[in-house]
Short mmCIF file of C-alpha atoms in Angstrom, two decimals:
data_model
loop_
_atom_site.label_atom_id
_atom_site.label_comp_id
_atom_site.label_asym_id
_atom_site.label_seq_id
_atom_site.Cartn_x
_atom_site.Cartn_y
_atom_site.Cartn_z
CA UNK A 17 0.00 0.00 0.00
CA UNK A 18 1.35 3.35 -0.71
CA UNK A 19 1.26 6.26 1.37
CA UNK A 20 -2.42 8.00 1.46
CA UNK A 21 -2.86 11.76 0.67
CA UNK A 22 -5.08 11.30 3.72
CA UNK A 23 -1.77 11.29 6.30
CA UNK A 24 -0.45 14.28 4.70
CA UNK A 25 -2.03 16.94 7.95
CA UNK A 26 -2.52 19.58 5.52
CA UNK A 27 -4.78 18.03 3.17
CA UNK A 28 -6.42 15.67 5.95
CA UNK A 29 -7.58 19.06 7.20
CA UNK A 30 -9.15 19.98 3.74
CA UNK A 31 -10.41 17.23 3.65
CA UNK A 32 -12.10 17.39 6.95
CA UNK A 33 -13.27 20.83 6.65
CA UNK A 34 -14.79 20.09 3.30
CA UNK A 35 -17.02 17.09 5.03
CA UNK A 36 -17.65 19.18 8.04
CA UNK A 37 -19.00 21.53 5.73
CA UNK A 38 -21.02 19.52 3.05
CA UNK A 39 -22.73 18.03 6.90
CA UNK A 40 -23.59 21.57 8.62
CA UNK A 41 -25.10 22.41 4.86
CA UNK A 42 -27.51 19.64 5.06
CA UNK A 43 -28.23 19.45 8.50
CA UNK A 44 -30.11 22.94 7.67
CA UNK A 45 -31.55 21.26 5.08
CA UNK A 46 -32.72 18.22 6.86
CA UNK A 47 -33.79 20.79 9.43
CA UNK A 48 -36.13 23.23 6.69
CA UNK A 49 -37.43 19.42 5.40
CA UNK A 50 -38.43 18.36 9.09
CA UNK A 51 -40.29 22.08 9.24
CA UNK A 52 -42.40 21.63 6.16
CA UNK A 53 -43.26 17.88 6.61
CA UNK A 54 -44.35 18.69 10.30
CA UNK A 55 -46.44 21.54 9.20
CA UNK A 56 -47.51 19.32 6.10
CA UNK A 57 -48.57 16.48 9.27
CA UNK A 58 -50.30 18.89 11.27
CA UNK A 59 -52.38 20.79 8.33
CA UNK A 60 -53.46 17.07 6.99
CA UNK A 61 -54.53 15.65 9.96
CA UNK A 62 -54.56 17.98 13.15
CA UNK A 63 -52.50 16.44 16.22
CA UNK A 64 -53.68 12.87 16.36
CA UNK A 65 -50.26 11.96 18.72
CA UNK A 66 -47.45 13.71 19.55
CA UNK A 67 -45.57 10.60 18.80
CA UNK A 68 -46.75 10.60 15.57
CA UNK A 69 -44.77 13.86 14.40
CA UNK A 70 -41.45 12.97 16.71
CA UNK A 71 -40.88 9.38 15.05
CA UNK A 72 -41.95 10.96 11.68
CA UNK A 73 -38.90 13.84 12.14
CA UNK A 74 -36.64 11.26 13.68
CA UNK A 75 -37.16 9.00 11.15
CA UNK A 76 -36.90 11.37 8.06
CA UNK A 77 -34.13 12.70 10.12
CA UNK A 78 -32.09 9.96 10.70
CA UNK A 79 -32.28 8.43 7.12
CA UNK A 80 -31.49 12.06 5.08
CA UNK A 81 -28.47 12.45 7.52
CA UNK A 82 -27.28 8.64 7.41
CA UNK A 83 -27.41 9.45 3.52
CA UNK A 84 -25.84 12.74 3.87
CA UNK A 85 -22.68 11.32 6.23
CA UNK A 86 -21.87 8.31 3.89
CA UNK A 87 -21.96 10.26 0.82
CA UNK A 88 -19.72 12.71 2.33
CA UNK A 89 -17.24 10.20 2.83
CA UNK A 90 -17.42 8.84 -0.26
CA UNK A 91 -16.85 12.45 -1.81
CA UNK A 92 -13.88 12.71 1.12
CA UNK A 93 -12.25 9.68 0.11
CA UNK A 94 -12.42 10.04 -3.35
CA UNK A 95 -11.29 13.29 -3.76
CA UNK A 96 -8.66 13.22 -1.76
CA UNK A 97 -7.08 10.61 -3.77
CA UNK A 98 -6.91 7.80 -0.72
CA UNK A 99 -8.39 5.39 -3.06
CA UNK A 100 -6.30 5.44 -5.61
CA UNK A 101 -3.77 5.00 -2.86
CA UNK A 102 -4.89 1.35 -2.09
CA UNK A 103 -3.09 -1.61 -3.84
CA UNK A 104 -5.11 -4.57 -4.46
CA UNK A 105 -2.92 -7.29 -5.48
CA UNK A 106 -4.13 -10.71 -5.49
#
């Protein structure tokens, strides 16, 4: 294996900032889509539970951010060059 763009400090902290970034970005997104859906929820059909509209956010939440992370490590690794850095001899 050679040596991964990812130990150089300088661009690990690119790097870093860059994901950092691309997360706070769609957090505010996930955050403005959580807004509308709730107010969507509670126009449609009034407040049948309160539970209702927490496991709805959480759940929307969760899988936009999940997305979000993973992508953003994809986009990290990639551009950083790290995979390319990877020999896979067999």
């Amino acid at each position: 294996m050679t040596q991964s763009p990812l130990d150089n400090p300088e661009i690990a902290a690119i790097a870093w900032a860059r994901y950092k970034r691309l997360i706070k970005r769609w957090s505010l997104v996930t955050l403005a889509v959580c807004v509308v859906l709730i107010a969507y929820l509670a126009w449609e059909f009034g407040l049948p539970s309160i539970h209702l509209y927490i496991a709805t956010v959480l759940g929307i939440a969760g899988v936009i951010m999940l997305t979000v992370a993973l992508m953003a490590l994809l986009f990290l690794s990639s551009g950083t060059g790290h995979d390319e850095s990877i020999d896979d001899r067999e």
